[in-house]
Amino acid sequence: MLSCSSRAAPKGFRPYNKLLVARADRARLHTDSRPEDYDVVIVGGGPAGLALASALGSKPHVRQTTKVALIEAGDLAKIREWHLPAGSFSNRVSSLTNASQYFLESIGAWRYVDETRTAPMEEMQVWDGISDARITYVASELGFRHPTQDGSSVPQMARMTENLNLQRALLRHLSSVSEVQLLDKTKVSSIIREDREGGGWPLVHLSDGRVLRARLLIGADGFNSPVRSYAGISSYGWAYPTQAIVATLSHQPRSPLQGPNTTAYQRFLPTGPIAFLPLSPTESSLVWSTRPHLAQILTKSNPDVLTSMINAAFRLPEVSIRHLHKLISDTTAHITPNQIQEEIAWRERSHAIPPNSALSSSLANVDNTGLPPEDAEMYPPLVKSIQPGTVASFPLRFNHADTYIGEGAGSRTVLVGDAAHTIHPLAGQGLNMGLMDVESLAECIGNAVLTGGDIGSYTALMPYAQDRYFENHKILSAVDKLHKLYSSTLEPVVWARSVGLEVVNELDSVKAAIMMSAGAEPRVTIGSAARIWGAAAKGVESLAGAMGLAVTIGQGAAGAVHNGLQELMRATTGQRRV
Amino acid sequence: MTAGYGTPYSITAFQTYLFSLNSGWIVARRISKRRHFGYKEIQGGVHSRSSHDTSARRVDASPGASPSSTVNPSEIAFFSRLSQQWWDEHGEFAFLHKMNPIRMQFIREKILEITREEQGEDVAARMENGPGLLKGLDVLDVGCGGGLLSESLARLGACTLGIDASEANIGIASLHAAADPRLSSRTPSAASAGVQGSLTYAYTSAEELLRGSQRYDIVCSMEVLEHVDNPAGFLSACAELLKPGGHLFLSTIARTPLSYLLTIVAAEHILRKVSVGTHSHAKFINPSELVGFFQKYRSLSPPPNEKSGSDKSWITRTYEHGLPSRKEAEVRGMVYLPWKGAWVLAPRVASAYGAATACNYLFWVRKPTSDAL
């Protein structure tokens, strides 16, 4: 006991603490090894987990009072030493919003990011694959700027950053924070609740035999979160019938007349959106969401076939893309690059696309000297090749945990990032949402430490859940609705959404609101951001409503009067069939 | 129960009614004890040894003496059963858990403000951004209940003593603290961190503590005063336990139509969250009454070897709306926002005009230093 306590305690009082300590010690004999006490145990060394450790380590009052450990199964040294030559890029890239970048700067981690490997996104072009209705977001018009290191500011709505570049930066930042312990190449073998009267703390058993007793156990352990299972938190979601193909693309630099490669392109095809995200003047990143069987064929096909398919997917009318998909699906043998190029050339001719137009793929390997074709800036640069070894695909899902804070038998747990929510990548929000979670949670923990709170308690963590849950839910639902909206080829739906997009394009305020969903604004304006978000979510909602209406009209037009009457009967009698 | 301090003082009213829930929504059933006391009565208590005011029904209490009222033993058993729920953050005491952070915020703001005043901006800034705000201070939590406030005080570095007249409460509080390596100082990590205080619990009363020589830099008593049968005696005991220059922090409920509406009409009769008859509106105390008490109050028993300013008033003057100087005392409202599910500390401006202090409020007063003018 500390000296001051014995002074403060009047003599002759019953020593409750000693009795209880003895009891607790007896209880501990049942475990294999003696647990080590930690205030915060983070499971998962991905971007969210590392950012959380960095954020906690950046606050002096937290660092000095809070013992933090991060557990990661993989080898973090490999990420710390990660290096690629200039001009080649990893295939996992995120568009870090200005808000995310502000946060990373504020904790002192951004300065470890190799900025030469990042690229600002100054403009975004989004269009409908069927109706060609298009929205253009221009950062400078919308007033999105981000300060640079030399004190000026550049127009930017997000910064394209390789996930490994960010993770490496966070690790380098953490190596300056000795208080945070990184336990890598270590797996969590089990999490067991301590057996203690009045509620036990989580005991994290590690593969090396150590046992960590956690005041607060944080699940940054991804979609299949073991922490979430321990906490008994169920989650709601489904797998989309969609896979995302990622790859690093090489292309010609844009001509001096076109400006730099800082525009992101996204085309909504019925099979899913295809996105082109700029990394450097001659490299960009691909995220192509499509049907699983197509993804399988495309990722296994000759890289030149994939290259041609990518160029076509941004340019050819939807009907031809459908035929190309059918072609690669039906051909038993692998289709050759020549075959696919001939097919595309034939289709361009039949659509009356001149070879020198922006919609033509024929100029892919021609140096773009001279005047660019008209409307060239409406489409991404033509892809020349795919960097070897960068093609990969992964399944997409929608998932949201029922709560972020464990209660009862799962108390002293909290979820961040993908452990709490997984999202369709079409808005590029997955990592940004995770970083905003981390910022909020770190702030919440910091505030609790300042007022002497127990950071593992529900009371201390509640502000985090209040801050993030509905915010994340709005983004999740809006993106999910967009995905479903654009997966349809039904004509009234296409009409409704083309009108929706055109109307949106006219209304600057709504446009800004939709941008807010991409989190381009710094978080300092959280109140207004939340408000505008409400408007954005409503906008998407009404768009979805229009779709529902269109579907109804479509059904009516199909002459299914009988069905309609049946529907009406069901609705009025309340025998709704789900 | 250990002999020596168990018998006459163990069952003092003010400590057994610590089970006050949000805004003093007491969990106990207590119909019989509605008594009128107010400003006059508090005065009466303080001056009981010297004044001739015998008209009010006042409790014969003077500093150092124990409150005279006792509690039905069956009620103690009732409370002791409830004590198991102290640390259920969603249970009976949910509102108290939610209130704790803003009580601590008030303590923090006030300590920083006085530090800034007396030791300068630099010292205050270091305290503000560093850990261990209360490092090395002796802090007493009177009516600690399950230890919600005591644990927080200890985490900020205070050498904390939590006392309560319910043995069950002390048992629960000790059990809970034993689970926390930063509070049960058996682990070396806590000591090596250098910012951890200590936490001790004792089954005793403030009056009993006065018999010893230990005095405290800070005395807290949260959501206790409104359940005390003899508030004057209770306040005197708390005041006497302070070192010169020490801080007294209280939280309680004002006696207003609003508090009647919220704590009695709404909580008891409409929402039925609390048994009918739990509250005794007449026992609530208004901020002006506390200010008045400390305007009149004199420290009567200076600690040995200290010439405390026994003839000095704790609150020397008041301004508009009867408000004291912020260096001497302060009243801040606490407001529950149902849509946020959280308590907030009312801004100073709102507190000054009384709107926010019409129900739950915090009170701070400082014992004069011996060398002050």
PDB file of C-alpha atoms in Angstrom, chain A residues 18-31 34 195-196, chain B residues 186:
ATOM      1  CA  LYS A  18      -6.770  -7.739   2.184  1.00  0.00           C
ATOM      2  CA  LEU A  19      -9.498 -10.306   2.592  1.00  0.00           C
ATOM      3  CA  LEU A  20     -10.649  -9.797  -0.936  1.00  0.00           C
ATOM      4  CA  VAL A  21      -7.186  -9.849  -2.368  1.00  0.00           C
ATOM      5  CA  ALA A  22      -6.598 -13.213  -0.784  1.00  0.00           C
ATOM      6  CA  ARG A  23      -9.793 -14.490  -2.319  1.00  0.00           C
ATOM      7  CA  ALA A  24      -8.894 -13.163  -5.725  1.00  0.00           C
ATOM      8  CA  ASP A  25      -5.448 -14.756  -5.551  1.00  0.00           C
ATOM      9  CA  ARG A  26      -6.917 -18.122  -4.798  1.00  0.00           C
ATOM     10  CA  ALA A  27      -9.137 -17.795  -7.799  1.00  0.00           C
ATOM     11  CA  ARG A  28      -6.183 -17.113 -10.010  1.00  0.00           C
ATOM     12  CA  LEU A  29      -4.537 -20.427  -9.211  1.00  0.00           C
ATOM     13  CA  HIS A  30      -6.979 -22.031 -11.588  1.00  0.00           C
ATOM     14  CA  THR A  31      -5.448 -20.435 -14.647  1.00  0.00           C
ATOM     15  CA  ARG A  34      -0.560 -15.559 -14.100  1.00  0.00           C
ATOM     16  CA  ASP A 195     -14.275 -15.893 -12.718  1.00  0.00           C
ATOM     17  CA  ARG A 196     -14.790 -13.221 -10.145  1.00  0.00           C
TER      18      ARG A 196
ATOM     19  CA  ARG B 186      -1.000  -4.701  -4.603  1.00  0.00           C
TER      20      ARG B 186
END
